[in-house]
């Protein structure tokens, strides 16, 4: 006899592929599986990279991505949408159009730079993010350098100054603090409607690849389960911290979060 379990919430992931297995769409799939969600992975860009850095990016065809999403949308419910690396301004424009056509919370990891330093978004892509995607978002999850860039501020700008600017563009921003050099990492959520929140965690010693992807995917999965935005952020930060605590170093570069 076949058991028909209630289906897991579907999370549409529009992200890049990282063949080292640390970041991108693999991070999304692993995270969502661990949180009892079903990833719908649509790849926006291929990358050539190892655990040190990204060597090359091959953006995918925006029309192909639109075609994939249209089929999925007609076939099954989409509980939330999670965006990662988009790869080109043309793809970002296509993704903005796709997001307008789906009535689901939108979680954006604004991927601007690889951990190894390679830029992953040009100024045109940054403009589309700011003008077309941030206004449609439910939450964006930048680290401080990404928040400064998105807010159009310099590298000295404080977390508060970034949040103030970003809340003019988007309803909620979770700014992660791993790039500071403080003893503890402070992660701060600023929102228009759900108050402001701050969570501290112990700083872990490694340099990790795919931590931002893990965080954004876990928030998307928890929101798909019906959890409120502040609780989803808190639980996603806890889950991500555990994945980093259990990380391993399969190559000679950054450590990879263990998500399952
Ligand atoms: N997505 C892809 C495909 C990437 O290659 C990268 C970084 O190299 C990221 C996302 C962002 O990774 P992280 O979570 O380490 O910021």
PDB file of N, CA and C in Angstrom, residues 152-244:
ATOM      1  N   UNK A 152      24.299  52.132  -1.710  1.00  0.00           N
ATOM      2  CA  UNK A 152      25.018  53.222  -2.390  1.00  0.00           C
ATOM      3  C   UNK A 152      25.892  54.018  -1.424  1.00  0.00           C
ATOM      4  N   UNK A 153      26.367  53.359  -0.354  1.00  0.00           N
ATOM      5  CA  UNK A 153      27.184  54.046   0.656  1.00  0.00           C
ATOM      6  C   UNK A 153      28.628  53.534   0.588  1.00  0.00           C
ATOM      7  N   UNK A 154      29.538  54.236   1.275  1.00  0.00           N
ATOM      8  CA  UNK A 154      30.945  53.819   1.202  1.00  0.00           C
ATOM      9  C   UNK A 154      31.252  52.706   2.214  1.00  0.00           C
ATOM     10  N   UNK A 155      32.507  52.257   2.199  1.00  0.00           N
ATOM     11  CA  UNK A 155      32.885  51.094   3.008  1.00  0.00           C
ATOM     12  C   UNK A 155      32.960  51.385   4.503  1.00  0.00           C
ATOM     13  N   UNK A 156      32.833  52.660   4.874  1.00  0.00           N
ATOM     14  CA  UNK A 156      32.832  53.010   6.303  1.00  0.00           C
ATOM     15  C   UNK A 156      31.408  53.061   6.866  1.00  0.00           C
ATOM     16  N   UNK A 157      30.407  52.980   5.993  1.00  0.00           N
ATOM     17  CA  UNK A 157      29.014  53.177   6.440  1.00  0.00           C
ATOM     18  C   UNK A 157      28.620  52.134   7.485  1.00  0.00           C
ATOM     19  N   UNK A 158      27.882  52.571   8.496  1.00  0.00           N
ATOM     20  CA  UNK A 158      27.482  51.668   9.581  1.00  0.00           C
ATOM     21  C   UNK A 158      26.305  50.788   9.146  1.00  0.00           C
ATOM     22  N   UNK A 159      26.086  49.737   9.926  1.00  0.00           N
ATOM     23  CA  UNK A 159      24.938  48.857   9.685  1.00  0.00           C
ATOM     24  C   UNK A 159      23.640  49.676   9.715  1.00  0.00           C
ATOM     25  N   UNK A 160      23.517  50.576  10.699  1.00  0.00           N
ATOM     26  CA  UNK A 160      22.291  51.372  10.839  1.00  0.00           C
ATOM     27  C   UNK A 160      22.070  52.261   9.619  1.00  0.00           C
ATOM     28  N   UNK A 161      23.155  52.903   9.152  1.00  0.00           N
ATOM     29  CA  UNK A 161      23.028  53.803   7.988  1.00  0.00           C
ATOM     30  C   UNK A 161      22.594  53.011   6.760  1.00  0.00           C
ATOM     31  N   UNK A 162      23.158  51.813   6.594  1.00  0.00           N
ATOM     32  CA  UNK A 162      22.770  50.968   5.445  1.00  0.00           C
ATOM     33  C   UNK A 162      21.289  50.595   5.558  1.00  0.00           C
ATOM     34  N   UNK A 163      20.894  50.155   6.762  1.00  0.00           N
ATOM     35  CA  UNK A 163      19.507  49.703   6.958  1.00  0.00           C
ATOM     36  C   UNK A 163      18.532  50.836   6.649  1.00  0.00           C
ATOM     37  N   UNK A 164      18.867  52.031   7.121  1.00  0.00           N
ATOM     38  CA  UNK A 164      17.988  53.190   6.891  1.00  0.00           C
ATOM     39  C   UNK A 164      17.759  53.423   5.389  1.00  0.00           C
ATOM     40  N   UNK A 165      18.835  53.350   4.614  1.00  0.00           N
ATOM     41  CA  UNK A 165      18.722  53.533   3.164  1.00  0.00           C
ATOM     42  C   UNK A 165      17.962  52.375   2.522  1.00  0.00           C
ATOM     43  N   UNK A 166      18.305  51.148   2.949  1.00  0.00           N
ATOM     44  CA  UNK A 166      17.723  49.974   2.285  1.00  0.00           C
ATOM     45  C   UNK A 166      16.227  49.847   2.566  1.00  0.00           C
ATOM     46  N   UNK A 167      15.792  50.277   3.759  1.00  0.00           N
ATOM     47  CA  UNK A 167      14.354  50.187   4.066  1.00  0.00           C
ATOM     48  C   UNK A 167      13.525  51.151   3.216  1.00  0.00           C
ATOM     49  N   UNK A 168      14.197  52.083   2.541  1.00  0.00           N
ATOM     50  CA  UNK A 168      13.465  52.921   1.578  1.00  0.00           C
ATOM     51  C   UNK A 168      13.153  52.124   0.311  1.00  0.00           C
ATOM     52  N   UNK A 169      13.962  51.058   0.068  1.00  0.00           N
ATOM     53  CA  UNK A 169      13.806  50.278  -1.164  1.00  0.00           C
ATOM     54  C   UNK A 169      13.075  48.965  -0.954  1.00  0.00           C
ATOM     55  N   UNK A 170      13.151  48.423   0.261  1.00  0.00           N
ATOM     56  CA  UNK A 170      12.697  47.047   0.486  1.00  0.00           C
ATOM     57  C   UNK A 170      12.149  46.936   1.914  1.00  0.00           C
ATOM     58  N   UNK A 171      11.170  46.020   2.173  1.00  0.00           N
ATOM     59  CA  UNK A 171      10.512  46.045   3.483  1.00  0.00           C
ATOM     60  C   UNK A 171      11.311  45.454   4.650  1.00  0.00           C
ATOM     61  N   UNK A 172      12.302  44.632   4.380  1.00  0.00           N
ATOM     62  CA  UNK A 172      13.040  44.031   5.500  1.00  0.00           C
ATOM     63  C   UNK A 172      14.434  43.637   5.040  1.00  0.00           C
ATOM     64  N   UNK A 173      15.409  43.859   5.928  1.00  0.00           N
ATOM     65  CA  UNK A 173      16.795  43.529   5.595  1.00  0.00           C
ATOM     66  C   UNK A 173      17.475  42.879   6.797  1.00  0.00           C
ATOM     67  N   UNK A 174      18.050  41.696   6.555  1.00  0.00           N
ATOM     68  CA  UNK A 174      18.828  40.991   7.578  1.00  0.00           C
ATOM     69  C   UNK A 174      20.297  41.169   7.198  1.00  0.00           C
ATOM     70  N   UNK A 175      21.019  41.987   7.993  1.00  0.00           N
ATOM     71  CA  UNK A 175      22.425  42.274   7.671  1.00  0.00           C
ATOM     72  C   UNK A 175      23.305  41.409   8.568  1.00  0.00           C
ATOM     73  N   UNK A 176      24.078  40.540   7.939  1.00  0.00           N
ATOM     74  CA  UNK A 176      24.919  39.627   8.723  1.00  0.00           C
ATOM     75  C   UNK A 176      26.256  40.299   9.043  1.00  0.00           C
ATOM     76  N   UNK A 177      26.814  39.903  10.201  1.00  0.00           N
ATOM     77  CA  UNK A 177      27.965  40.634  10.729  1.00  0.00           C
ATOM     78  C   UNK A 177      29.281  39.885  10.704  1.00  0.00           C
ATOM     79  N   UNK A 178      29.349  38.783   9.926  1.00  0.00           N
ATOM     80  CA  UNK A 178      30.578  37.971   9.964  1.00  0.00           C
ATOM     81  C   UNK A 178      31.789  38.739   9.447  1.00  0.00           C
ATOM     82  N   UNK A 179      31.574  39.782   8.624  1.00  0.00           N
ATOM     83  CA  UNK A 179      32.711  40.514   8.050  1.00  0.00           C
ATOM     84  C   UNK A 179      33.350  41.504   9.027  1.00  0.00           C
ATOM     85  N   UNK A 180      32.673  41.763  10.171  1.00  0.00           N
ATOM     86  CA  UNK A 180      33.293  42.608  11.210  1.00  0.00           C
ATOM     87  C   UNK A 180      34.455  41.836  11.842  1.00  0.00           C
ATOM     88  N   UNK A 181      35.199  42.490  12.755  1.00  0.00           N
ATOM     89  CA  UNK A 181      36.247  41.723  13.447  1.00  0.00           C
ATOM     90  C   UNK A 181      35.967  41.644  14.950  1.00  0.00           C
ATOM     91  N   UNK A 182      34.669  41.639  15.285  1.00  0.00           N
ATOM     92  CA  UNK A 182      34.260  41.557  16.692  1.00  0.00           C
ATOM     93  C   UNK A 182      34.386  40.113  17.206  1.00  0.00           C
ATOM     94  N   UNK A 183      34.379  39.960  18.545  1.00  0.00           N
ATOM     95  CA  UNK A 183      34.511  38.618  19.132  1.00  0.00           C
ATOM     96  C   UNK A 183      33.292  37.764  18.772  1.00  0.00           C
ATOM     97  N   UNK A 184      32.104  38.341  18.993  1.00  0.00           N
ATOM     98  CA  UNK A 184      30.876  37.668  18.579  1.00  0.00           C
ATOM     99  C   UNK A 184      30.424  38.238  17.244  1.00  0.00           C
ATOM    100  N   UNK A 185      29.626  37.452  16.515  1.00  0.00           N
ATOM    101  CA  UNK A 185      29.022  37.954  15.275  1.00  0.00           C
ATOM    102  C   UNK A 185      27.626  38.466  15.618  1.00  0.00           C
ATOM    103  N   UNK A 186      27.340  39.718  15.247  1.00  0.00           N
ATOM    104  CA  UNK A 186      26.000  40.268  15.476  1.00  0.00           C
ATOM    105  C   UNK A 186      25.266  40.353  14.147  1.00  0.00           C
ATOM    106  N   UNK A 187      24.097  39.716  14.095  1.00  0.00           N
ATOM    107  CA  UNK A 187      23.255  39.732  12.895  1.00  0.00           C
ATOM    108  C   UNK A 187      22.007  40.548  13.224  1.00  0.00           C
ATOM    109  N   UNK A 188      21.673  41.509  12.342  1.00  0.00           N
ATOM    110  CA  UNK A 188      20.576  42.421  12.681  1.00  0.00           C
ATOM    111  C   UNK A 188      19.498  42.409  11.612  1.00  0.00           C
ATOM    112  N   UNK A 189      18.253  42.305  12.093  1.00  0.00           N
ATOM    113  CA  UNK A 189      17.089  42.379  11.204  1.00  0.00           C
ATOM    114  C   UNK A 189      16.415  43.738  11.384  1.00  0.00           C
ATOM    115  N   UNK A 190      16.240  44.469  10.295  1.00  0.00           N
ATOM    116  CA  UNK A 190      15.524  45.753  10.295  1.00  0.00           C
ATOM    117  C   UNK A 190      14.306  45.582   9.400  1.00  0.00           C
ATOM    118  N   UNK A 191      13.141  46.002   9.892  1.00  0.00           N
ATOM    119  CA  UNK A 191      11.930  45.833   9.065  1.00  0.00           C
ATOM    120  C   UNK A 191      11.058  47.085   9.135  1.00  0.00           C
ATOM    121  N   UNK A 192      10.186  47.224   8.146  1.00  0.00           N
ATOM    122  CA  UNK A 192       9.203  48.320   8.188  1.00  0.00           C
ATOM    123  C   UNK A 192       8.054  47.976   9.136  1.00  0.00           C
ATOM    124  N   UNK A 193       7.682  46.664   9.217  1.00  0.00           N
ATOM    125  CA  UNK A 193       6.448  46.304   9.932  1.00  0.00           C
ATOM    126  C   UNK A 193       6.620  45.309  11.072  1.00  0.00           C
ATOM    127  N   UNK A 194       7.774  44.658  11.190  1.00  0.00           N
ATOM    128  CA  UNK A 194       7.948  43.600  12.210  1.00  0.00           C
ATOM    129  C   UNK A 194       8.990  43.960  13.252  1.00  0.00           C
ATOM    130  N   UNK A 195       9.302  45.235  13.405  1.00  0.00           N
ATOM    131  CA  UNK A 195      10.271  45.662  14.411  1.00  0.00           C
ATOM    132  C   UNK A 195      11.705  45.355  13.985  1.00  0.00           C
ATOM    133  N   UNK A 196      12.639  45.733  14.867  1.00  0.00           N
ATOM    134  CA  UNK A 196      14.056  45.447  14.618  1.00  0.00           C
ATOM    135  C   UNK A 196      14.530  44.419  15.642  1.00  0.00           C
ATOM    136  N   UNK A 197      15.427  43.542  15.233  1.00  0.00           N
ATOM    137  CA  UNK A 197      15.880  42.444  16.092  1.00  0.00           C
ATOM    138  C   UNK A 197      17.381  42.277  15.903  1.00  0.00           C
ATOM    139  N   UNK A 198      18.033  41.748  16.946  1.00  0.00           N
ATOM    140  CA  UNK A 198      19.482  41.550  16.866  1.00  0.00           C
ATOM    141  C   UNK A 198      19.823  40.233  17.544  1.00  0.00           C
ATOM    142  N   UNK A 199      20.646  39.430  16.898  1.00  0.00           N
ATOM    143  CA  UNK A 199      21.042  38.136  17.470  1.00  0.00           C
ATOM    144  C   UNK A 199      22.556  38.021  17.402  1.00  0.00           C
ATOM    145  N   UNK A 200      23.151  37.571  18.514  1.00  0.00           N
ATOM    146  CA  UNK A 200      24.596  37.364  18.554  1.00  0.00           C
ATOM    147  C   UNK A 200      24.901  35.867  18.499  1.00  0.00           C
ATOM    148  N   UNK A 201      25.986  35.512  17.867  1.00  0.00           N
ATOM    149  CA  UNK A 201      26.456  34.122  17.960  1.00  0.00           C
ATOM    150  C   UNK A 201      27.968  34.143  18.068  1.00  0.00           C
ATOM    151  N   UNK A 202      28.537  33.026  18.565  1.00  0.00           N
ATOM    152  CA  UNK A 202      29.996  32.955  18.706  1.00  0.00           C
ATOM    153  C   UNK A 202      30.628  32.945  17.314  1.00  0.00           C
ATOM    154  N   UNK A 203      31.724  33.680  17.159  1.00  0.00           N
ATOM    155  CA  UNK A 203      32.436  33.680  15.870  1.00  0.00           C
ATOM    156  C   UNK A 203      33.178  32.351  15.708  1.00  0.00           C
ATOM    157  N   UNK A 204      32.986  31.697  14.571  1.00  0.00           N
ATOM    158  CA  UNK A 204      33.674  30.440  14.294  1.00  0.00           C
ATOM    159  C   UNK A 204      34.970  30.754  13.541  1.00  0.00           C
ATOM    160  N   UNK A 205      35.975  29.896  13.678  1.00  0.00           N
ATOM    161  CA  UNK A 205      37.310  30.262  13.192  1.00  0.00           C
ATOM    162  C   UNK A 205      37.506  30.212  11.673  1.00  0.00           C
ATOM    163  N   UNK A 206      36.695  29.432  10.935  1.00  0.00           N
ATOM    164  CA  UNK A 206      37.015  29.190   9.525  1.00  0.00           C
ATOM    165  C   UNK A 206      36.572  30.294   8.578  1.00  0.00           C
ATOM    166  N   UNK A 207      36.930  30.095   7.302  1.00  0.00           N
ATOM    167  CA  UNK A 207      36.393  30.934   6.227  1.00  0.00           C
ATOM    168  C   UNK A 207      35.506  29.998   5.409  1.00  0.00           C
ATOM    169  N   UNK A 208      34.227  30.362   5.270  1.00  0.00           N
ATOM    170  CA  UNK A 208      33.232  29.408   4.777  1.00  0.00           C
ATOM    171  C   UNK A 208      32.710  29.818   3.405  1.00  0.00           C
ATOM    172  N   UNK A 209      32.380  28.815   2.608  1.00  0.00           N
ATOM    173  CA  UNK A 209      31.871  29.024   1.257  1.00  0.00           C
ATOM    174  C   UNK A 209      30.421  28.550   1.209  1.00  0.00           C
ATOM    175  N   UNK A 210      29.496  29.463   0.946  1.00  0.00           N
ATOM    176  CA  UNK A 210      28.099  29.056   0.859  1.00  0.00           C
ATOM    177  C   UNK A 210      27.302  29.341   2.116  1.00  0.00           C
ATOM    178  N   UNK A 211      27.862  30.155   3.011  1.00  0.00           N
ATOM    179  CA  UNK A 211      27.105  30.455   4.239  1.00  0.00           C
ATOM    180  C   UNK A 211      25.909  31.365   3.923  1.00  0.00           C
ATOM    181  N   UNK A 212      26.117  32.343   3.038  1.00  0.00           N
ATOM    182  CA  UNK A 212      25.023  33.261   2.675  1.00  0.00           C
ATOM    183  C   UNK A 212      23.895  32.518   1.969  1.00  0.00           C
ATOM    184  N   UNK A 213      24.262  31.569   1.102  1.00  0.00           N
ATOM    185  CA  UNK A 213      23.247  30.774   0.388  1.00  0.00           C
ATOM    186  C   UNK A 213      22.449  29.946   1.391  1.00  0.00           C
ATOM    187  N   UNK A 214      23.147  29.364   2.362  1.00  0.00           N
ATOM    188  CA  UNK A 214      22.490  28.524   3.373  1.00  0.00           C
ATOM    189  C   UNK A 214      21.494  29.358   4.180  1.00  0.00           C
ATOM    190  N   UNK A 215      21.926  30.557   4.556  1.00  0.00           N
ATOM    191  CA  UNK A 215      21.051  31.423   5.359  1.00  0.00           C
ATOM    192  C   UNK A 215      19.790  31.806   4.582  1.00  0.00           C
ATOM    193  N   UNK A 216      19.966  32.299   3.360  1.00  0.00           N
ATOM    194  CA  UNK A 216      18.793  32.763   2.595  1.00  0.00           C
ATOM    195  C   UNK A 216      17.865  31.595   2.275  1.00  0.00           C
ATOM    196  N   UNK A 217      18.440  30.433   1.924  1.00  0.00           N
ATOM    197  CA  UNK A 217      17.590  29.271   1.609  1.00  0.00           C
ATOM    198  C   UNK A 217      16.838  28.810   2.854  1.00  0.00           C
ATOM    199  N   UNK A 218      17.493  28.876   4.014  1.00  0.00           N
ATOM    200  CA  UNK A 218      16.787  28.409   5.218  1.00  0.00           C
ATOM    201  C   UNK A 218      15.680  29.382   5.616  1.00  0.00           C
ATOM    202  N   UNK A 219      15.911  30.687   5.458  1.00  0.00           N
ATOM    203  CA  UNK A 219      14.801  31.629   5.729  1.00  0.00           C
ATOM    204  C   UNK A 219      13.638  31.324   4.772  1.00  0.00           C
ATOM    205  N   UNK A 220      13.968  31.112   3.499  1.00  0.00           N
ATOM    206  CA  UNK A 220      12.901  30.840   2.510  1.00  0.00           C
ATOM    207  C   UNK A 220      12.121  29.588   2.897  1.00  0.00           C
ATOM    208  N   UNK A 221      12.837  28.545   3.334  1.00  0.00           N
ATOM    209  CA  UNK A 221      12.173  27.301   3.717  1.00  0.00           C
ATOM    210  C   UNK A 221      11.295  27.471   4.944  1.00  0.00           C
ATOM    211  N   UNK A 222      11.776  28.233   5.916  1.00  0.00           N
ATOM    212  CA  UNK A 222      11.007  28.416   7.152  1.00  0.00           C
ATOM    213  C   UNK A 222       9.780  29.288   6.904  1.00  0.00           C
ATOM    214  N   UNK A 223       9.920  30.284   6.050  1.00  0.00           N
ATOM    215  CA  UNK A 223       8.745  31.102   5.692  1.00  0.00           C
ATOM    216  C   UNK A 223       7.742  30.245   4.913  1.00  0.00           C
ATOM    217  N   UNK A 224       8.260  29.345   4.082  1.00  0.00           N
ATOM    218  CA  UNK A 224       7.369  28.420   3.356  1.00  0.00           C
ATOM    219  C   UNK A 224       6.578  27.538   4.316  1.00  0.00           C
ATOM    220  N   UNK A 225       7.139  27.293   5.507  1.00  0.00           N
ATOM    221  CA  UNK A 225       6.439  26.467   6.516  1.00  0.00           C
ATOM    222  C   UNK A 225       5.447  27.315   7.325  1.00  0.00           C
ATOM    223  N   UNK A 226       5.337  28.604   7.022  1.00  0.00           N
ATOM    224  CA  UNK A 226       4.365  29.453   7.708  1.00  0.00           C
ATOM    225  C   UNK A 226       4.914  30.169   8.931  1.00  0.00           C
ATOM    226  N   UNK A 227       6.221  30.135   9.125  1.00  0.00           N
ATOM    227  CA  UNK A 227       6.829  30.779  10.298  1.00  0.00           C
ATOM    228  C   UNK A 227       6.979  32.288  10.039  1.00  0.00           C
ATOM    229  N   UNK A 228       6.797  33.092  11.083  1.00  0.00           N
ATOM    230  CA  UNK A 228       6.849  34.552  10.902  1.00  0.00           C
ATOM    231  C   UNK A 228       8.262  34.996  10.529  1.00  0.00           C
ATOM    232  N   UNK A 229       8.367  36.178   9.946  1.00  0.00           N
ATOM    233  CA  UNK A 229       9.677  36.645   9.458  1.00  0.00           C
ATOM    234  C   UNK A 229      10.740  36.704  10.565  1.00  0.00           C
ATOM    235  N   UNK A 230      10.476  37.348  11.722  1.00  0.00           N
ATOM    236  CA  UNK A 230      11.538  37.394  12.733  1.00  0.00           C
ATOM    237  C   UNK A 230      11.934  36.006  13.242  1.00  0.00           C
ATOM    238  N   UNK A 231      10.951  35.107  13.476  1.00  0.00           N
ATOM    239  CA  UNK A 231      11.293  33.750  13.946  1.00  0.00           C
ATOM    240  C   UNK A 231      12.040  32.987  12.871  1.00  0.00           C
ATOM    241  N   UNK A 232      11.623  33.165  11.621  1.00  0.00           N
ATOM    242  CA  UNK A 232      12.311  32.463  10.520  1.00  0.00           C
ATOM    243  C   UNK A 232      13.771  32.913  10.460  1.00  0.00           C
ATOM    244  N   UNK A 233      14.018  34.218  10.641  1.00  0.00           N
ATOM    245  CA  UNK A 233      15.407  34.712  10.608  1.00  0.00           C
ATOM    246  C   UNK A 233      16.205  34.113  11.766  1.00  0.00           C
ATOM    247  N   UNK A 234      15.616  34.115  12.954  1.00  0.00           N
ATOM    248  CA  UNK A 234      16.323  33.583  14.129  1.00  0.00           C
ATOM    249  C   UNK A 234      16.651  32.094  13.940  1.00  0.00           C
ATOM    250  N   UNK A 235      15.647  31.317  13.500  1.00  0.00           N
ATOM    251  CA  UNK A 235      15.869  29.870  13.317  1.00  0.00           C
ATOM    252  C   UNK A 235      16.858  29.605  12.182  1.00  0.00           C
ATOM    253  N   UNK A 236      16.792  30.417  11.133  1.00  0.00           N
ATOM    254  CA  UNK A 236      17.711  30.241   9.994  1.00  0.00           C
ATOM    255  C   UNK A 236      19.148  30.564  10.413  1.00  0.00           C
ATOM    256  N   UNK A 237      19.315  31.596  11.251  1.00  0.00           N
ATOM    257  CA  UNK A 237      20.664  31.922  11.741  1.00  0.00           C
ATOM    258  C   UNK A 237      21.211  30.782  12.597  1.00  0.00           C
ATOM    259  N   UNK A 238      20.351  30.200  13.453  1.00  0.00           N
ATOM    260  CA  UNK A 238      20.783  29.069  14.294  1.00  0.00           C
ATOM    261  C   UNK A 238      21.182  27.878  13.421  1.00  0.00           C
ATOM    262  N   UNK A 239      20.319  27.572  12.440  1.00  0.00           N
ATOM    263  CA  UNK A 239      20.596  26.423  11.553  1.00  0.00           C
ATOM    264  C   UNK A 239      21.911  26.654  10.802  1.00  0.00           C
ATOM    265  N   UNK A 240      22.106  27.861  10.265  1.00  0.00           N
ATOM    266  CA  UNK A 240      23.314  28.154   9.483  1.00  0.00           C
ATOM    267  C   UNK A 240      24.554  28.032  10.374  1.00  0.00           C
ATOM    268  N   UNK A 241      24.451  28.520  11.601  1.00  0.00           N
ATOM    269  CA  UNK A 241      25.586  28.444  12.529  1.00  0.00           C
ATOM    270  C   UNK A 241      25.964  26.989  12.794  1.00  0.00           C
ATOM    271  N   UNK A 242      24.947  26.123  12.958  1.00  0.00           N
ATOM    272  CA  UNK A 242      25.205  24.678  13.166  1.00  0.00           C
ATOM    273  C   UNK A 242      25.898  24.086  11.944  1.00  0.00           C
ATOM    274  N   UNK A 243      25.440  24.492  10.747  1.00  0.00           N
ATOM    275  CA  UNK A 243      26.061  23.970   9.511  1.00  0.00           C
ATOM    276  C   UNK A 243      27.526  24.392   9.433  1.00  0.00           C
ATOM    277  N   UNK A 244      27.835  25.617   9.889  1.00  0.00           N
ATOM    278  CA  UNK A 244      29.226  26.089   9.865  1.00  0.00           C
ATOM    279  C   UNK A 244      30.046  25.381  10.943  1.00  0.00           C
TER     280      UNK A 244
END
